mmCIF file of C-alpha atoms in Angstrom:
data_model
loop_
_atom_site.group_PDB
_atom_site.id
_atom_site.type_symbol
_atom_site.label_atom_id
_atom_site.label_comp_id
_atom_site.label_asym_id
_atom_site.label_seq_id
_atom_site.Cartn_x
_atom_site.Cartn_y
_atom_site.Cartn_z
ATOM 1 C CA MET S 1 -5.649 5.331 -26.665
ATOM 2 C CA ILE S 2 -4.835 4.487 -22.906
ATOM 3 C CA ILE S 3 -6.905 1.315 -22.102
ATOM 4 C CA ALA S 4 -6.457 0.086 -18.337
ATOM 5 C CA VAL S 5 -7.634 -3.292 -17.438
ATOM 6 C CA ALA S 6 -8.756 -2.983 -13.419
ATOM 7 C CA SER S 7 -11.101 -4.720 -11.222
ATOM 8 C CA GLY S 8 -11.985 -4.953 -7.460
ATOM 9 C CA LYS S 9 -12.058 -8.350 -6.787
ATOM 10 C CA GLY S 10 -8.472 -9.894 -7.110
ATOM 11 C CA GLY S 11 -8.648 -13.031 -9.528
ATOM 12 C CA THR S 12 -11.003 -12.157 -11.878
ATOM 13 C CA GLY S 13 -8.719 -12.404 -14.888
ATOM 14 C CA LYS S 14 -7.307 -8.525 -15.249
ATOM 15 C CA THR S 15 -3.828 -10.163 -16.690
ATOM 16 C CA THR S 16 -5.826 -12.541 -18.960
ATOM 17 C CA ILE S 17 -7.909 -9.842 -20.438
ATOM 18 C CA ALA S 18 -4.475 -7.333 -20.476
ATOM 19 C CA THR S 19 -1.997 -9.882 -22.419
ATOM 20 C CA ASN S 20 -4.666 -11.310 -24.757
ATOM 21 C CA LEU S 21 -6.327 -7.867 -25.650
ATOM 22 C CA ALA S 22 -2.382 -6.913 -26.110
ATOM 23 C CA LEU S 23 -1.898 -10.370 -28.584
ATOM 24 C CA SER S 24 -5.063 -9.514 -30.876
ATOM 25 C CA LEU S 25 -4.133 -5.939 -31.554
ATOM 26 C CA LYS S 26 -1.168 -4.338 -33.401
ATOM 27 C CA ASN S 27 1.011 -1.524 -33.040
ATOM 28 C CA VAL S 28 0.147 -2.232 -29.051
ATOM 29 C CA GLN S 29 2.279 -1.328 -25.699
ATOM 30 C CA LEU S 30 1.408 -3.359 -22.512
ATOM 31 C CA LEU S 31 2.366 -2.059 -19.286
ATOM 32 C CA ASP S 32 2.171 -4.105 -16.208
ATOM 33 C CA CYS S 33 1.724 -1.556 -13.073
ATOM 34 C CA ASP S 34 0.827 -4.428 -11.082
ATOM 35 C CA VAL S 35 4.540 -3.870 -9.747
ATOM 36 C CA GLU S 36 3.717 -5.798 -6.328
ATOM 37 C CA GLU S 37 2.874 -9.148 -8.078
ATOM 38 C CA PRO S 38 3.739 -8.621 -11.950
ATOM 39 C CA ASN S 39 2.919 -11.759 -13.893
ATOM 40 C CA SER S 40 1.592 -10.411 -17.660
ATOM 41 C CA HIS S 41 4.971 -11.322 -18.734
ATOM 42 C CA ILE S 42 4.467 -14.879 -17.873
ATOM 43 C CA PHE S 43 1.980 -14.526 -21.217
ATOM 44 C CA ILE S 44 3.719 -11.952 -23.342
ATOM 45 C CA LYS S 45 7.588 -13.409 -22.656
ATOM 46 C CA PRO S 46 8.950 -10.268 -23.483
ATOM 47 C CA GLU S 47 12.869 -10.013 -24.276
ATOM 48 C CA ILE S 48 13.760 -7.654 -21.347
ATOM 49 C CA LYS S 49 16.612 -4.980 -22.753
ATOM 50 C CA THR S 50 16.858 -2.511 -19.954
ATOM 51 C CA LYS S 51 16.563 -2.237 -16.354
ATOM 52 C CA VAL S 52 16.200 0.968 -14.578
ATOM 53 C CA PRO S 53 16.498 1.130 -10.756
ATOM 54 C CA SER S 54 13.616 3.138 -8.923
ATOM 55 C CA HIS S 55 14.043 5.476 -6.390
ATOM 56 C CA ILE S 56 12.443 7.745 -3.860
ATOM 57 C CA PRO S 57 13.848 10.668 -2.225
ATOM 58 C CA VAL S 58 14.055 10.605 1.552
ATOM 59 C CA PRO S 59 16.178 12.573 4.102
ATOM 60 C CA GLU S 60 19.229 12.576 5.493
ATOM 61 C CA VAL S 61 19.674 15.035 8.386
ATOM 62 C CA ASP S 62 22.889 16.882 9.062
ATOM 63 C CA LEU S 63 23.321 16.719 12.933
ATOM 64 C CA GLY S 64 25.873 19.601 12.575
ATOM 65 C CA ARG S 65 23.661 22.204 11.276
ATOM 66 C CA CYS S 66 20.517 20.810 13.119
ATOM 67 C CA THR S 67 19.040 22.594 16.283
ATOM 68 C CA PHE S 68 16.459 20.109 16.788
ATOM 69 C CA CYS S 69 13.738 22.525 16.248
ATOM 70 C CA GLY S 70 11.561 20.035 15.304
ATOM 71 C CA LYS S 71 9.812 21.509 11.955
ATOM 72 C CA CYS S 72 10.534 18.445 9.833
ATOM 73 C CA GLN S 73 8.885 15.837 12.819
ATOM 74 C CA GLU S 74 5.694 18.799 12.521
ATOM 75 C CA VAL S 75 5.222 18.835 8.719
ATOM 76 C CA CYS S 76 5.834 14.884 8.183
ATOM 77 C CA GLU S 77 2.422 13.422 7.311
ATOM 78 C CA TYR S 78 3.561 9.894 7.820
ATOM 79 C CA ASN S 79 5.587 10.088 11.240
ATOM 80 C CA ALA S 80 8.748 9.333 9.953
ATOM 81 C CA MET S 81 10.851 11.121 11.447
ATOM 82 C CA ALA S 82 11.515 11.955 14.947
ATOM 83 C CA VAL S 83 13.587 14.125 16.663
ATOM 84 C CA LEU S 84 14.967 13.371 19.986
ATOM 85 C CA LYS S 85 17.109 15.441 22.362
ATOM 86 C CA ASP S 86 19.974 15.518 20.244
ATOM 87 C CA ASN S 87 19.257 13.383 17.636
ATOM 88 C CA VAL S 88 16.865 12.716 15.099
ATOM 89 C CA LEU S 89 15.550 9.517 13.670
ATOM 90 C CA VAL S 90 14.657 8.416 10.060
ATOM 91 C CA PHE S 91 12.152 5.684 9.470
ATOM 92 C CA SER S 92 12.683 5.443 5.876
ATOM 93 C CA GLU S 93 10.283 2.952 5.282
ATOM 94 C CA LEU S 94 7.665 5.056 6.366
ATOM 95 C CA CYS S 95 8.524 8.301 4.034
ATOM 96 C CA HIS S 96 6.377 8.686 1.136
ATOM 97 C CA GLY S 97 9.042 10.611 -0.447
ATOM 98 C CA CYS S 98 7.325 13.965 -0.362
ATOM 99 C CA GLY S 99 10.538 16.326 0.305
ATOM 100 C CA ALA S 100 8.243 19.310 3.116
ATOM 101 C CA CYS S 101 11.104 18.341 5.993
ATOM 102 C CA SER S 102 13.852 19.147 3.162
ATOM 103 C CA PHE S 103 12.066 22.363 2.015
ATOM 104 C CA LEU S 104 10.431 23.414 5.531
ATOM 105 C CA CYS S 105 13.871 23.019 7.576
ATOM 106 C CA PRO S 106 14.373 26.512 9.182
ATOM 107 C CA GLN S 107 18.666 25.313 8.983
ATOM 108 C CA LYS S 108 18.703 23.892 5.531
ATOM 109 C CA ALA S 109 19.876 20.527 7.333
ATOM 110 C CA ILE S 110 17.926 18.057 5.341
ATOM 111 C CA LYS S 111 19.285 17.112 2.048
ATOM 112 C CA GLU S 112 17.730 14.177 0.102
ATOM 113 C CA VAL S 113 19.145 11.144 -0.569
ATOM 114 C CA LYS S 114 17.732 8.118 -3.004
ATOM 115 C CA ARG S 115 16.182 5.104 -1.624
ATOM 116 C CA GLU S 116 15.733 1.983 -4.127
ATOM 117 C CA ILE S 117 12.105 1.185 -3.963
ATOM 118 C CA GLY S 118 11.926 -1.651 -7.026
ATOM 119 C CA VAL S 119 13.274 -1.434 -10.848
ATOM 120 C CA VAL S 120 11.719 -0.586 -14.559
ATOM 121 C CA GLU S 121 12.183 -3.335 -17.023
ATOM 122 C CA ILE S 122 11.737 -2.419 -20.477
ATOM 123 C CA GLY S 123 11.476 -4.894 -23.693
ATOM 124 C CA ALA S 124 9.286 -6.222 -26.035
ATOM 125 C CA ASN S 125 8.140 -9.719 -28.172
ATOM 126 C CA GLY S 126 8.023 -8.787 -31.666
ATOM 127 C CA ASP S 127 6.446 -5.270 -32.077
ATOM 128 C CA LEU S 128 4.602 -5.756 -29.035
ATOM 129 C CA GLN S 129 6.292 -3.149 -26.446
ATOM 130 C CA PHE S 130 6.443 -4.688 -23.167
ATOM 131 C CA VAL S 131 6.930 -2.103 -19.724
ATOM 132 C CA HIS S 132 6.313 -3.558 -16.074
ATOM 133 C CA GLY S 133 7.922 -2.714 -12.445
ATOM 134 C CA ARG S 134 8.954 -5.031 -9.901
ATOM 135 C CA LEU S 135 8.906 -3.388 -6.211
ATOM 136 C CA ASN S 136 11.659 -4.530 -3.776
ATOM 137 C CA ILE S 137 10.042 -7.460 -1.471
ATOM 138 C CA GLY S 138 9.233 -5.869 1.817
ATOM 139 C CA GLU S 139 8.780 -2.317 0.285
ATOM 140 C CA ALA S 140 5.070 -1.242 1.519
ATOM 141 C CA MET S 141 4.582 1.596 -0.798
ATOM 142 C CA SER S 142 4.169 1.207 -4.728
ATOM 143 C CA PRO S 143 2.629 4.207 -6.534
ATOM 144 C CA PRO S 144 6.003 5.917 -7.304
ATOM 145 C CA LEU S 145 7.430 2.758 -8.858
ATOM 146 C CA ILE S 146 3.429 2.553 -10.925
ATOM 147 C CA ARG S 147 4.651 6.576 -11.869
ATOM 148 C CA ALA S 148 8.113 5.681 -13.178
ATOM 149 C CA VAL S 149 6.446 2.816 -15.792
ATOM 150 C CA LYS S 150 3.941 4.859 -16.704
ATOM 151 C CA GLU S 151 6.917 7.811 -18.024
ATOM 152 C CA TYR S 152 7.527 5.118 -20.599
ATOM 153 C CA ILE S 153 3.535 5.541 -21.960
ATOM 154 C CA ASN S 154 4.447 5.561 -25.957
ATOM 155 C CA PRO S 155 1.585 7.837 -27.299
ATOM 156 C CA SER S 156 1.520 6.337 -30.486
ATOM 157 C CA LYS S 157 0.487 3.029 -29.411
ATOM 158 C CA THR S 158 -2.365 1.731 -28.040
ATOM 159 C CA VAL S 159 -1.534 1.329 -24.969
ATOM 160 C CA ILE S 160 -2.895 -1.322 -22.223
ATOM 161 C CA ILE S 161 -2.384 -0.788 -18.597
ATOM 162 C CA ASP S 162 -2.828 -3.512 -16.336
ATOM 163 C CA ALA S 163 -4.228 -2.776 -13.088
ATOM 164 C CA PRO S 164 -3.370 -4.128 -9.670
ATOM 165 C CA PRO S 165 -6.753 -5.318 -7.683
ATOM 166 C CA GLY S 166 -8.770 -3.401 -5.499
ATOM 167 C CA THR S 167 -9.720 0.307 -5.382
ATOM 168 C CA SER S 168 -6.745 1.794 -3.421
ATOM 169 C CA CYS S 169 -3.837 4.609 -4.227
ATOM 170 C CA PRO S 170 -2.120 2.402 -6.585
ATOM 171 C CA VAL S 171 -5.324 1.208 -8.891
ATOM 172 C CA ILE S 172 -5.948 4.989 -8.726
ATOM 173 C CA GLU S 173 -2.006 5.932 -9.884
ATOM 174 C CA SER S 174 -2.562 2.866 -12.427
ATOM 175 C CA ILE S 175 -5.567 3.799 -14.040
ATOM 176 C CA LYS S 176 -5.571 7.747 -13.867
ATOM 177 C CA GLY S 177 -4.973 9.377 -17.332
ATOM 178 C CA SER S 178 -6.609 6.452 -18.914
ATOM 179 C CA ASP S 179 -9.428 6.484 -21.960
ATOM 180 C CA PHE S 180 -11.049 4.092 -21.244
ATOM 181 C CA CYS S 181 -10.893 1.138 -18.182
ATOM 182 C CA ILE S 182 -12.288 -2.495 -18.942
ATOM 183 C CA LEU S 183 -13.514 -3.518 -15.250
ATOM 184 C CA VAL S 184 -13.283 -7.233 -15.478
ATOM 185 C CA THR S 185 -14.803 -9.053 -12.848
ATOM 186 C CA GLU S 186 -17.135 -12.493 -12.128
ATOM 187 C CA PRO S 187 -20.575 -13.193 -11.661
ATOM 188 C CA THR S 188 -20.442 -14.004 -8.262
ATOM 189 C CA PRO S 189 -21.524 -12.239 -4.451
ATOM 190 C CA PHE S 190 -17.590 -11.254 -4.140
ATOM 191 C CA GLY S 191 -17.051 -10.124 -7.529
ATOM 192 C CA LEU S 192 -20.323 -7.531 -7.714
ATOM 193 C CA ASN S 193 -19.526 -6.644 -4.613
ATOM 194 C CA ASP S 194 -16.427 -5.389 -5.530
ATOM 195 C CA LEU S 195 -17.295 -4.247 -9.203
ATOM 196 C CA VAL S 196 -19.732 -2.040 -7.495
ATOM 197 C CA LEU S 197 -16.729 -0.383 -5.360
ATOM 198 C CA ALA S 198 -14.664 -0.195 -8.875
ATOM 199 C CA VAL S 199 -17.321 1.435 -10.613
ATOM 200 C CA GLU S 200 -17.509 4.147 -8.155
ATOM 201 C CA VAL S 201 -13.993 4.628 -8.220
ATOM 202 C CA LEU S 202 -14.298 4.973 -11.982
ATOM 203 C CA ARG S 203 -17.413 7.333 -11.726
ATOM 204 C CA LYS S 204 -14.981 9.694 -9.764
ATOM 205 C CA LEU S 205 -12.489 9.630 -12.200
ATOM 206 C CA LYS S 206 -14.856 10.268 -14.871
ATOM 207 C CA ILE S 207 -13.041 7.833 -16.565
ATOM 208 C CA PRO S 208 -15.376 5.862 -19.357
ATOM 209 C CA PHE S 209 -15.844 1.755 -18.223
ATOM 210 C CA GLY S 210 -17.061 -0.989 -19.515
ATOM 211 C CA VAL S 211 -17.048 -4.763 -17.979
ATOM 212 C CA VAL S 212 -15.962 -7.974 -19.252
ATOM 213 C CA ILE S 213 -17.287 -10.970 -17.308
ATOM 214 C CA ASN S 214 -15.350 -13.838 -16.821
ATOM 215 C CA ARG S 215 -16.521 -17.527 -15.522
ATOM 216 C CA SER S 216 -19.843 -15.896 -17.015
ATOM 217 C CA ASP S 217 -21.777 -19.329 -16.641
ATOM 218 C CA LEU S 218 -20.587 -19.339 -12.729
ATOM 219 C CA GLY S 219 -22.275 -17.666 -10.094
ATOM 220 C CA ASN S 220 -25.628 -15.850 -10.598
ATOM 221 C CA LYS S 221 -27.497 -13.197 -12.480
ATOM 222 C CA ASP S 222 -26.918 -10.298 -9.939
ATOM 223 C CA THR S 223 -24.207 -8.932 -11.783
ATOM 224 C CA TYR S 224 -26.281 -9.036 -15.134
ATOM 225 C CA ALA S 225 -28.855 -7.017 -13.414
ATOM 226 C CA TYR S 226 -26.669 -4.779 -11.745
ATOM 227 C CA CYS S 227 -25.347 -3.658 -15.335
ATOM 228 C CA LYS S 228 -28.442 -3.202 -16.646
ATOM 229 C CA LYS S 229 -29.671 -1.038 -13.885
ATOM 230 C CA GLU S 230 -26.471 1.184 -14.154
ATOM 231 C CA LYS S 231 -26.728 1.088 -18.033
ATOM 232 C CA ILE S 232 -22.773 -0.521 -18.033
ATOM 233 C CA ARG S 233 -21.935 -1.892 -20.690
ATOM 234 C CA ILE S 234 -20.715 -5.937 -20.669
ATOM 235 C CA LEU S 235 -18.083 -5.842 -23.332
ATOM 236 C CA MET S 236 -17.356 -9.309 -23.300
ATOM 237 C CA GLU S 237 -17.809 -12.916 -21.743
ATOM 238 C CA ILE S 238 -15.769 -15.511 -21.649
ATOM 239 C CA PRO S 239 -17.437 -18.711 -20.128
ATOM 240 C CA PHE S 240 -15.574 -20.978 -17.246
ATOM 241 C CA LYS S 241 -13.532 -23.591 -19.551
ATOM 242 C CA LYS S 242 -11.153 -26.450 -18.890
ATOM 243 C CA GLU S 243 -8.949 -25.574 -22.095
ATOM 244 C CA ILE S 244 -8.630 -21.806 -20.952
ATOM 245 C CA ALA S 245 -7.818 -22.567 -17.545
ATOM 246 C CA MET S 246 -5.221 -25.100 -18.800
ATOM 247 C CA ALA S 247 -3.521 -23.075 -20.970
ATOM 248 C CA TYR S 248 -3.467 -20.142 -18.079
ATOM 249 C CA SER S 249 -1.737 -22.701 -15.989
ATOM 250 C CA LYS S 250 1.299 -23.232 -18.168
ATOM 251 C CA GLY S 251 1.286 -19.918 -19.021
ATOM 252 C CA VAL S 252 -0.237 -20.088 -22.551
ATOM 253 C CA PRO S 253 -2.704 -16.947 -23.501
ATOM 254 C CA ILE S 254 -6.245 -17.967 -24.762
ATOM 255 C CA VAL S 255 -5.646 -16.225 -28.303
ATOM 256 C CA GLU S 256 -3.383 -18.693 -29.005
ATOM 257 C CA GLU S 257 -4.696 -21.944 -27.602
ATOM 258 C CA LEU S 258 -8.704 -20.983 -28.664
ATOM 259 C CA LYS S 259 -7.635 -18.703 -31.789
ATOM 260 C CA GLU S 260 -11.286 -17.822 -32.284
ATOM 261 C CA TYR S 261 -10.775 -15.726 -29.308
ATOM 262 C CA LYS S 262 -8.662 -13.361 -31.257
ATOM 263 C CA LYS S 263 -11.623 -12.319 -32.572
ATOM 264 C CA GLU S 264 -13.788 -11.555 -29.929
ATOM 265 C CA PHE S 265 -10.996 -9.006 -28.317
ATOM 266 C CA THR S 266 -10.623 -7.568 -32.029
ATOM 267 C CA LYS S 267 -14.705 -7.086 -31.379
ATOM 268 C CA MET S 268 -14.439 -5.810 -28.109
ATOM 269 C CA TYR S 269 -11.662 -3.419 -29.014
ATOM 270 C CA GLU S 270 -13.830 -2.081 -31.797
ATOM 271 C CA LYS S 271 -16.806 -1.468 -29.178
ATOM 272 C CA ILE S 272 -14.237 0.366 -26.614
ATOM 273 C CA LYS S 273 -13.230 2.890 -29.979
ATOM 274 C CA SER S 274 -16.579 3.282 -30.600
ATOM 275 C CA MET H 1 10.768 10.609 38.558
ATOM 276 C CA LYS H 2 8.100 10.372 35.866
ATOM 277 C CA ILE H 3 6.860 7.639 34.463
ATOM 278 C CA CYS H 4 4.164 6.354 31.546
ATOM 279 C CA VAL H 5 2.032 3.345 31.523
ATOM 280 C CA THR H 6 0.045 2.704 28.998
ATOM 281 C CA ALA H 7 -3.601 2.186 30.007
ATOM 282 C CA GLN H 8 -7.106 1.169 28.698
ATOM 283 C CA GLY H 9 -8.805 4.392 31.107
ATOM 284 C CA LYS H 10 -7.740 7.448 32.373
ATOM 285 C CA THR H 11 -7.353 6.263 36.036
ATOM 286 C CA LEU H 12 -4.774 4.830 38.662
ATOM 287 C CA ASP H 13 -7.096 1.884 38.567
ATOM 288 C CA ALA H 14 -7.102 1.049 34.741
ATOM 289 C CA ASN H 15 -5.832 -1.979 33.658
ATOM 290 C CA VAL H 16 -2.383 -1.968 31.667
ATOM 291 C CA ASP H 17 -2.981 -1.569 28.089
ATOM 292 C CA PRO H 18 -1.183 -4.455 25.877
ATOM 293 C CA ARG H 19 -0.076 -2.194 22.916
ATOM 294 C CA PHE H 20 2.049 0.758 22.931
ATOM 295 C CA GLY H 21 1.505 3.000 19.852
ATOM 296 C CA ARG H 22 -1.992 2.530 19.853
ATOM 297 C CA CYS H 23 -3.175 2.114 23.846
ATOM 298 C CA GLN H 24 -6.184 4.011 25.051
ATOM 299 C CA CYS H 25 -4.193 6.665 26.792
ATOM 300 C CA PHE H 26 -0.967 7.474 28.478
ATOM 301 C CA ILE H 27 -0.882 7.884 31.603
ATOM 302 C CA ILE H 28 2.182 9.984 32.811
ATOM 303 C CA ALA H 29 2.413 9.529 36.741
ATOM 304 C CA ASP H 30 5.462 11.267 39.411
ATOM 305 C CA THR H 31 6.731 7.895 41.197
ATOM 306 C CA ASP H 32 7.257 9.921 44.367
ATOM 307 C CA THR H 33 4.001 11.488 44.840
ATOM 308 C CA MET H 34 1.848 9.712 42.836
ATOM 309 C CA GLN H 35 -0.038 12.427 41.019
ATOM 310 C CA PHE H 36 -0.273 11.988 37.522
ATOM 311 C CA GLU H 37 -1.618 13.034 34.068
ATOM 312 C CA ALA H 38 -3.841 11.168 32.005
ATOM 313 C CA ILE H 39 -3.643 11.875 28.054
ATOM 314 C CA ASP H 40 -5.639 10.073 25.501
ATOM 315 C CA ASN H 41 -3.428 8.724 23.012
ATOM 316 C CA PRO H 42 -3.948 11.151 19.893
ATOM 317 C CA ASN H 43 -2.497 8.609 17.498
ATOM 318 C CA ILE H 44 -4.627 5.791 18.472
ATOM 319 C CA SER H 45 -5.687 5.836 14.467
ATOM 320 C CA SER H 46 -2.839 6.778 13.097
ATOM 321 C CA THR H 47 -2.273 5.430 9.432
ATOM 322 C CA GLY H 48 1.476 4.600 10.653
ATOM 323 C CA GLY H 49 4.310 5.238 12.765
ATOM 324 C CA ALA H 50 2.083 5.236 15.704
ATOM 325 C CA GLY H 51 4.680 4.033 17.730
ATOM 326 C CA ILE H 52 7.252 6.578 16.806
ATOM 327 C CA VAL H 53 4.695 9.388 17.248
ATOM 328 C CA SER H 54 3.910 7.689 20.695
ATOM 329 C CA GLY H 55 7.749 8.006 21.544
ATOM 330 C CA GLN H 56 7.933 11.175 21.038
ATOM 331 C CA LEU H 57 4.570 12.066 22.931
ATOM 332 C CA ILE H 58 6.448 10.403 26.164
ATOM 333 C CA PHE H 59 9.371 11.960 25.741
ATOM 334 C CA SER H 60 8.167 15.474 25.644
ATOM 335 C CA LYS H 61 6.177 14.551 28.785
ATOM 336 C CA ALA H 62 9.820 13.819 30.180
ATOM 337 C CA ALA H 63 8.870 10.164 31.599
ATOM 338 C CA LYS H 64 12.255 8.282 31.985
ATOM 339 C CA VAL H 65 10.343 4.692 32.029
ATOM 340 C CA VAL H 66 7.420 3.385 29.866
ATOM 341 C CA LEU H 67 5.108 0.360 31.598
ATOM 342 C CA THR H 68 3.881 -1.597 28.830
ATOM 343 C CA GLY H 69 2.147 -5.037 27.069
ATOM 344 C CA ASN H 70 4.488 -5.134 24.235
ATOM 345 C CA VAL H 71 6.350 -2.470 22.129
ATOM 346 C CA GLY H 72 7.337 -2.744 18.385
ATOM 347 C CA PRO H 73 10.647 -2.092 16.898
ATOM 348 C CA ASN H 74 9.896 1.852 15.886
ATOM 349 C CA ALA H 75 8.739 2.647 19.032
ATOM 350 C CA PHE H 76 11.216 0.938 20.783
ATOM 351 C CA GLN H 77 14.001 2.225 18.582
ATOM 352 C CA THR H 78 12.394 5.696 19.309
ATOM 353 C CA LEU H 79 12.358 5.305 22.988
ATOM 354 C CA ASN H 80 15.970 4.084 23.152
ATOM 355 C CA ALA H 81 17.095 6.921 21.413
ATOM 356 C CA ALA H 82 15.541 9.264 23.881
ATOM 357 C CA GLY H 83 17.114 7.369 26.487
ATOM 358 C CA ILE H 84 13.777 6.199 28.138
ATOM 359 C CA GLU H 85 14.008 2.850 29.366
ATOM 360 C CA VAL H 86 11.408 0.268 28.358
ATOM 361 C CA ILE H 87 9.448 -2.162 30.397
ATOM 362 C CA VAL H 88 7.261 -4.783 28.635
ATOM 363 C CA GLY H 89 5.121 -7.775 29.748
ATOM 364 C CA VAL H 90 3.326 -5.398 32.225
ATOM 365 C CA SER H 91 -0.225 -6.369 32.733
ATOM 366 C CA GLY H 92 -2.975 -5.836 35.509
ATOM 367 C CA ALA H 93 -3.823 -2.285 37.003
ATOM 368 C CA VAL H 94 -1.754 0.631 36.537
ATOM 369 C CA LYS H 95 -1.471 1.827 40.120
ATOM 370 C CA ASP H 96 0.265 -2.258 41.035
ATOM 371 C CA ALA H 97 2.557 -1.881 37.920
ATOM 372 C CA ILE H 98 4.195 1.035 39.372
ATOM 373 C CA GLU H 99 4.226 -0.431 42.467
ATOM 374 C CA LYS H 100 5.918 -3.113 41.179
ATOM 375 C CA TYR H 101 8.542 -0.942 39.152
ATOM 376 C CA LYS H 102 9.260 1.478 42.669
ATOM 377 C CA LYS H 103 10.053 -2.256 44.051
ATOM 378 C CA GLY H 104 12.343 -3.344 41.803
ATOM 379 C CA GLU H 105 10.636 -6.183 40.652
ATOM 380 C CA LEU H 106 10.092 -5.255 36.668
ATOM 381 C CA LYS H 107 13.385 -5.094 34.473
ATOM 382 C CA PRO H 108 13.946 -3.193 31.252
ATOM 383 C CA THR H 109 13.889 -5.003 27.720
ATOM 384 C CA GLN H 110 17.080 -4.600 25.517
ATOM 385 C CA ASN H 111 14.573 -5.681 22.472
ATOM 386 C CA PRO H 112 11.093 -4.980 20.446
ATOM 387 C CA SER H 113 8.570 -7.554 22.043
ATOM 388 C CA VAL H 114 6.349 -7.727 18.703
ATOM 389 C CA ASP H 115 6.931 -6.831 15.035
ATOM 390 C CA LYS H 116 5.660 -3.981 13.364
ATOM 391 C CA LYS H 117 2.294 -3.691 12.663
ATOM 392 C CA PHE H 118 1.208 -5.521 16.000
ATOM 393 C CA GLY H 119 -0.708 -2.922 17.628
ATOM 394 C CA MET H 120 -2.980 -2.395 14.218
ATOM 395 C CA GLY H 121 -5.283 -5.445 15.178
ATOM 396 C CA GLY H 122 -5.495 -8.766 13.010
ATOM 397 C CA ASN H 123 -5.498 -8.291 9.059
#
C-alpha cells in the first residue's frame, strides 16, 4: 500500500506525520519527495548507502548539420531554444527534457546530452528503508527528480511518501499512483483555504483521502465544519504541545518523546486500511 | 534602418515600456522614414522564456537595435547572438527615444540590466 502525506499549506506537519507514521509501523519504506527541501532524514537518521545522480536530457545541436530551419524553436513549448542567423542557442535551464526538438529535427542535427539536476540517496535505519532526492541548488524543475525517487518504490512494503507542499506539479508527481493520501492541515483560515485546494486536487486524481488536524486546539472550528459538510474523515488530531515542538526542534520524532503516540499513529493506519 | 522600441501602446506617442520580454507591444520603426509597425507582444503571459522568444521575434523583424527599459540575461544573450544592439534605461515617448538614438545620444549596453524573471512582477 502506498500512502502519500500532503498538504495545501506548507508547515502544517507533513514531515511530522510521515516520519512518525513510518516509525510506528513495521515493514515500511519512506520516500521523501520534497526534493527541494528534504527533511525527513533529520528524524529518521538513515545511513545513506547509495547515491545516484539524476539527469534530464537536454539538446545539443550539431551546427555542421543544422540548416537553421527553426523547427526546434517552433516545437519547444518552453522557449528553451533560439535559432538565429548562423547560431542556435540552448537555454538548458528552461528545458523540460521532452525530446520534441531532437525527435522532430529534419536534419537529425540534435542529440540529447545529460544534464544533472540532483541526486537520489538510498539508505535505511534498521528495517526502515529510506529514499529521498536532493535537487541541485538553483534548479527550477523538481518533477523529473521526484520520478527518479519513486522508481525505488518497493511494493512489498508499506510505502509512505512525504510530498512537497502546495497543489502544483511537484505535488501531483509525488502523490499520483498512491492508494491513499493523508492531508495535513491546521485549523486556521490559511490552513483551511489551502486544504480546500488540496481536496479539489485529490478528487480530480480520484485518490481516497482523509485529514489530520495538527495543532488542533489553535485557530477556529471552520475546518471541522468544512470536513463535516464535505464528509471528509478526520483521521487524527494532534494538539499544540510544547513537548512536541521542543522534540521537533531537536530532530526527535514525537513517538520517541511521547511513546503513547505510537498507538495513535498505528490506529490511524488501521483507519486508512479499513 | 529598422529599430525596435518596447512600448506601452501602439503609437509613436506611447511611452517606452520598461520591460523587454513582457512589454505591451513592440514598435518596429524605420529610422529614415519614421514609418512603423506596432505588434502586440504575443509573449506577454508566456510561462517562461519570454525574453528569448521576444528576441527571436525582433530578429525575425530584421531590427538592428532595441530600445527598452531593462533586459534580462536570456533576452540579452539572444539579442546579442542575433547581432542586435541593445540600449537600456530608455524612457519617455517612443518618438523622442528614436530621435535621441538618431542623434547618437543613446549608448548600447554590454550587459543585461536586470536578473532573470524581472518582467514577471513582484512575487
